[in-house]
PDB file of C-alpha atoms in Angstrom:
ATOM      1  CA  THR S   1     104.805 112.892 115.740  1.00  0.00           C
ATOM      2  CA  PHE S   2     105.070 110.270 118.620  1.00  0.00           C
ATOM      3  CA  ALA S   3     104.998 113.125 121.149  1.00  0.00           C
ATOM      4  CA  MET S   4     103.766 111.932 124.412  1.00  0.00           C
ATOM      5  CA  HIS S   5     101.909 115.039 125.197  1.00  0.00           C
ATOM      6  CA  PRO S   6     100.184 117.750 123.003  1.00  0.00           C
ATOM      7  CA  ALA S   7     102.770 120.421 122.260  1.00  0.00           C
ATOM      8  CA  THR S   8     102.404 123.800 123.891  1.00  0.00           C
ATOM      9  CA  VAL S   9     102.098 126.940 121.792  1.00  0.00           C
ATOM     10  CA  GLU S  10     105.662 127.762 122.635  1.00  0.00           C
ATOM     11  CA  GLU S  11     106.947 124.258 121.557  1.00  0.00           C
ATOM     12  CA  LYS S  12     105.061 124.540 118.303  1.00  0.00           C
ATOM     13  CA  CYS S  13     106.549 127.919 117.678  1.00  0.00           C
ATOM     14  CA  ASP S  14     109.989 126.642 118.451  1.00  0.00           C
ATOM     15  CA  GLY S  15     109.481 123.761 116.058  1.00  0.00           C
ATOM     16  CA  PHE S  16     108.203 125.919 113.300  1.00  0.00           C
ATOM     17  CA  ALA S  17     111.138 128.376 113.792  1.00  0.00           C
ATOM     18  CA  ARG S  18     113.541 125.428 113.199  1.00  0.00           C
ATOM     19  CA  TYR S  19     112.021 124.497 109.993  1.00  0.00           C
ATOM     20  CA  ALA S  20     111.897 128.082 108.895  1.00  0.00           C
ATOM     21  CA  LYS S  21     115.580 128.655 109.958  1.00  0.00           C
ATOM     22  CA  GLU S  22     117.171 125.240 108.899  1.00  0.00           C
ATOM     23  CA  GLY S  23     114.957 124.224 105.991  1.00  0.00           C
ATOM     24  CA  VAL S  24     111.516 124.993 104.632  1.00  0.00           C
ATOM     25  CA  LEU S  25     108.154 125.435 106.158  1.00  0.00           C
ATOM     26  CA  LEU S  26     105.004 125.921 103.939  1.00  0.00           C
ATOM     27  CA  THR S  27     101.361 126.278 105.037  1.00  0.00           C
ATOM     28  CA  ALA S  28      98.222 125.596 103.014  1.00  0.00           C
ATOM     29  CA  GLU S  29      95.226 127.803 103.449  1.00  0.00           C
ATOM     30  CA  VAL S  30      91.502 127.013 102.503  1.00  0.00           C
ATOM     31  CA  ASP S  31      88.996 129.762 102.532  1.00  0.00           C
ATOM     32  CA  GLY S  32      91.115 131.850 104.796  1.00  0.00           C
ATOM     33  CA  GLU S  33      91.701 129.078 107.258  1.00  0.00           C
ATOM     34  CA  ILE S  34      95.082 127.309 107.801  1.00  0.00           C
ATOM     35  CA  ALA S  35      94.531 123.754 106.590  1.00  0.00           C
ATOM     36  CA  GLY S  36      98.039 122.317 107.353  1.00  0.00           C
ATOM     37  CA  TYR S  37     101.667 122.712 106.942  1.00  0.00           C
ATOM     38  CA  ALA S  38     104.603 120.797 105.490  1.00  0.00           C
ATOM     39  CA  GLY S  39     108.324 121.400 105.887  1.00  0.00           C
ATOM     40  CA  TYR S  40     111.775 119.848 105.600  1.00  0.00           C
ATOM     41  CA  VAL S  41     114.938 120.085 107.693  1.00  0.00           C
ATOM     42  CA  PRO S  42     118.398 118.417 107.049  1.00  0.00           C
ATOM     43  CA  PHE S  43     118.435 114.825 108.064  1.00  0.00           C
ATOM     44  CA  ARG S  44     120.483 114.228 111.155  1.00  0.00           C
ATOM     45  CA  GLY S  45     121.121 117.878 111.628  1.00  0.00           C
ATOM     46  CA  GLU S  46     124.381 119.350 110.317  1.00  0.00           C
ATOM     47  CA  ARG S  47     126.437 115.903 109.951  1.00  0.00           C
ATOM     48  CA  GLU S  48     128.335 116.284 106.760  1.00  0.00           C
ATOM     49  CA  ALA S  49     127.871 112.619 105.567  1.00  0.00           C
ATOM     50  CA  TYR S  50     124.083 113.356 105.143  1.00  0.00           C
ATOM     51  CA  ILE S  51     124.417 116.496 102.918  1.00  0.00           C
ATOM     52  CA  GLY S  52     121.752 116.453 100.525  1.00  0.00           C
ATOM     53  CA  THR S  53     119.412 114.463 102.595  1.00  0.00           C
ATOM     54  CA  ILE S  54     116.262 115.993 104.116  1.00  0.00           C
ATOM     55  CA  GLU S  55     113.593 114.548 106.266  1.00  0.00           C
ATOM     56  CA  THR S  56     109.988 115.924 105.811  1.00  0.00           C
ATOM     57  CA  THR S  57     106.872 116.461 107.807  1.00  0.00           C
ATOM     58  CA  ILE S  58     103.353 117.160 107.006  1.00  0.00           C
ATOM     59  CA  TYR S  59     100.287 117.807 109.132  1.00  0.00           C
ATOM     60  CA  LEU S  60      96.578 118.376 107.876  1.00  0.00           C
ATOM     61  CA  ALA S  61      93.587 119.199 109.934  1.00  0.00           C
ATOM     62  CA  SER S  62      91.241 116.455 109.731  1.00  0.00           C
ATOM     63  CA  LYS S  63      88.472 118.543 108.172  1.00  0.00           C
ATOM     64  CA  PHE S  64      90.640 118.862 105.067  1.00  0.00           C
ATOM     65  CA  PHE S  65      91.299 115.185 104.502  1.00  0.00           C
ATOM     66  CA  GLY S  66      90.293 113.694 101.042  1.00  0.00           C
ATOM     67  CA  LEU S  67      90.204 117.162  99.329  1.00  0.00           C
ATOM     68  CA  GLY S  68      93.664 117.084  97.726  1.00  0.00           C
ATOM     69  CA  VAL S  69      95.159 119.707 100.000  1.00  0.00           C
ATOM     70  CA  GLY S  70      97.710 117.382 101.464  1.00  0.00           C
ATOM     71  CA  GLY S  71      98.959 116.204  97.980  1.00  0.00           C
ATOM     72  CA  GLU S  72      99.101 119.853  96.653  1.00  0.00           C
ATOM     73  CA  LEU S  73     101.127 120.980  99.721  1.00  0.00           C
ATOM     74  CA  TYR S  74     103.525 118.115  99.686  1.00  0.00           C
ATOM     75  CA  ALA S  75     103.883 118.521  95.972  1.00  0.00           C
ATOM     76  CA  ALA S  76     104.925 122.158  96.607  1.00  0.00           C
ATOM     77  CA  LEU S  77     107.315 121.206  99.147  1.00  0.00           C
ATOM     78  CA  LEU S  78     108.933 118.815  96.663  1.00  0.00           C
ATOM     79  CA  ARG S  79     109.070 121.407  93.893  1.00  0.00           C
ATOM     80  CA  ARG S  80     110.899 123.775  96.401  1.00  0.00           C
ATOM     81  CA  ALA S  81     113.418 120.986  97.295  1.00  0.00           C
ATOM     82  CA  ARG S  82     114.109 120.336  93.555  1.00  0.00           C
ATOM     83  CA  ALA S  83     114.521 123.995  92.863  1.00  0.00           C
ATOM     84  CA  THR S  84     117.379 124.104  95.298  1.00  0.00           C
ATOM     85  CA  LYS S  85     119.383 121.618  93.291  1.00  0.00           C
ATOM     86  CA  ARG S  86     121.065 120.770  96.537  1.00  0.00           C
ATOM     87  CA  ILE S  87     118.932 117.902  97.647  1.00  0.00           C
ATOM     88  CA  ARG S  88     119.393 114.352  96.496  1.00  0.00           C
ATOM     89  CA  LEU S  89     117.291 112.320  98.871  1.00  0.00           C
ATOM     90  CA  VAL S  90     113.882 113.022 100.624  1.00  0.00           C
ATOM     91  CA  LEU S  91     112.942 110.964 103.584  1.00  0.00           C
ATOM     92  CA  GLY S  92     109.253 110.513 104.882  1.00  0.00           C
ATOM     93  CA  ILE S  93     109.286 108.662 108.152  1.00  0.00           C
ATOM     94  CA  ILE S  94     105.834 107.879 109.387  1.00  0.00           C
ATOM     95  CA  SER S  95     103.650 105.831 111.695  1.00  0.00           C
ATOM     96  CA  GLY S  96     103.076 102.369 110.341  1.00  0.00           C
ATOM     97  CA  GLY S  97      99.316 102.437 110.674  1.00  0.00           C
ATOM     98  CA  ASN S  98      98.972 105.838 108.930  1.00  0.00           C
ATOM     99  CA  THR S  99      97.336 104.627 105.645  1.00  0.00           C
ATOM    100  CA  ALA S 100      96.572 108.024 104.341  1.00  0.00           C
ATOM    101  CA  SER S 101     100.117 109.040 104.813  1.00  0.00           C
ATOM    102  CA  HIS S 102     101.247 105.908 103.063  1.00  0.00           C
ATOM    103  CA  ARG S 103      99.098 106.475 100.138  1.00  0.00           C
ATOM    104  CA  LEU S 104     100.220 110.217  99.846  1.00  0.00           C
ATOM    105  CA  HIS S 105     103.967 109.372  99.776  1.00  0.00           C
ATOM    106  CA  GLU S 106     103.432 106.657  97.284  1.00  0.00           C
ATOM    107  CA  SER S 107     101.353 108.976  95.057  1.00  0.00           C
ATOM    108  CA  LEU S 108     104.198 111.399  95.020  1.00  0.00           C
ATOM    109  CA  GLY S 109     106.824 108.798  93.878  1.00  0.00           C
ATOM    110  CA  PHE S 110     108.184 107.766  97.224  1.00  0.00           C
ATOM    111  CA  LYS S 111     109.310 104.145  97.568  1.00  0.00           C
ATOM    112  CA  LEU S 112     109.047 102.105 100.663  1.00  0.00           C
ATOM    113  CA  ALA S 113     112.598 101.927 102.151  1.00  0.00           C
ATOM    114  CA  GLY S 114     112.200 100.107 105.496  1.00  0.00           C
ATOM    115  CA  ARG S 115     110.332  99.598 108.623  1.00  0.00           C
ATOM    116  CA  TRP S 116     111.258  99.675 112.301  1.00  0.00           C
ATOM    117  CA  ARG S 117     109.148  97.270 114.137  1.00  0.00           C
ATOM    118  CA  GLN S 118     107.343  98.497 117.269  1.00  0.00           C
ATOM    119  CA  ALA S 119     109.683 101.627 117.394  1.00  0.00           C
ATOM    120  CA  GLY S 120     107.239 104.295 118.479  1.00  0.00           C
ATOM    121  CA  TYR S 121     104.690 104.249 121.430  1.00  0.00           C
ATOM    122  CA  LYS S 122     101.553 106.389 121.265  1.00  0.00           C
ATOM    123  CA  PHE S 123      97.958 106.062 122.182  1.00  0.00           C
ATOM    124  CA  ASP S 124      98.791 103.185 124.755  1.00  0.00           C
ATOM    125  CA  THR S 125     100.271 101.050 122.081  1.00  0.00           C
ATOM    126  CA  TRP S 126     103.444 100.313 120.156  1.00  0.00           C
ATOM    127  CA  HIS S 127     103.621 101.281 116.523  1.00  0.00           C
ATOM    128  CA  ASP S 128     105.895 100.400 113.661  1.00  0.00           C
ATOM    129  CA  VAL S 129     107.756 103.361 112.099  1.00  0.00           C
ATOM    130  CA  VAL S 130     107.963 103.229 108.252  1.00  0.00           C
ATOM    131  CA  GLN S 131     110.571 105.005 106.023  1.00  0.00           C
ATOM    132  CA  TYR S 132     109.736 106.159 102.540  1.00  0.00           C
ATOM    133  CA  GLU S 133     112.432 107.635 100.280  1.00  0.00           C
ATOM    134  CA  LEU S 134     112.406 109.751  97.140  1.00  0.00           C
ATOM    135  CA  LEU S 135     115.507 110.290  95.085  1.00  0.00           C
ATOM    136  CA  LEU S 136     115.574 113.517  93.262  1.00  0.00           C
ATOM    137  CA  ASP S 137     117.340 113.889  89.854  1.00  0.00           C
ATOM    138  CA  SER S 138     117.653 117.521  90.077  1.00  0.00           C
ATOM    139  CA  CYS S 139     120.700 117.313  92.387  1.00  0.00           C
ATOM    140  CA  ASP S 140     123.762 119.177  91.290  1.00  0.00           C
ATOM    141  CA  MET S 141     126.742 117.875  93.347  1.00  0.00           C
ATOM    142  CA  GLU S 142     128.943 120.980  92.650  1.00  0.00           C
ATOM    143  CA  LEU S 143     126.105 123.171  94.094  1.00  0.00           C
ATOM    144  CA  MET S 144     125.412 120.772  97.007  1.00  0.00           C
ATOM    145  CA  CYS S 145     129.177 120.724  97.984  1.00  0.00           C
ATOM    146  CA  ARG S 146     129.375 124.503  97.957  1.00  0.00           C
ATOM    147  CA  ALA S 147     126.593 124.720 100.538  1.00  0.00           C
ATOM    148  CA  GLN S 148     129.038 123.342 103.194  1.00  0.00           C
TER     149      GLN S 148
END
């Protein structure tokens, strides 16, 4: 997240509320335990020029890595985006060193779109920020424009 400090419970709740209000927020549960979440919100807020473009987020607790939970969760999020028929472009913006996230995005059809060199600072070092993109073929321009 490139947050400099761990989020408080209140900050996390505010963030989840934003996803629930402006976009979509899904959770994954394994054996009665929340394993992670994924969501999307409009890219760059409500700027009309970006209509149909969303930015995603995904988080998975480390004990669930490698079990396919993240892939299933992200795939469900993309199915939800496609079903709206109002989303044309999906963006995943991630830390350059997050190999698992790179693999996840690529496995779901995302293409590498760019890299901002040393744009984020965390854990006492600079990190590249990498952009992945996925064009959806399910977008209906007439429906998308009605959303405004």
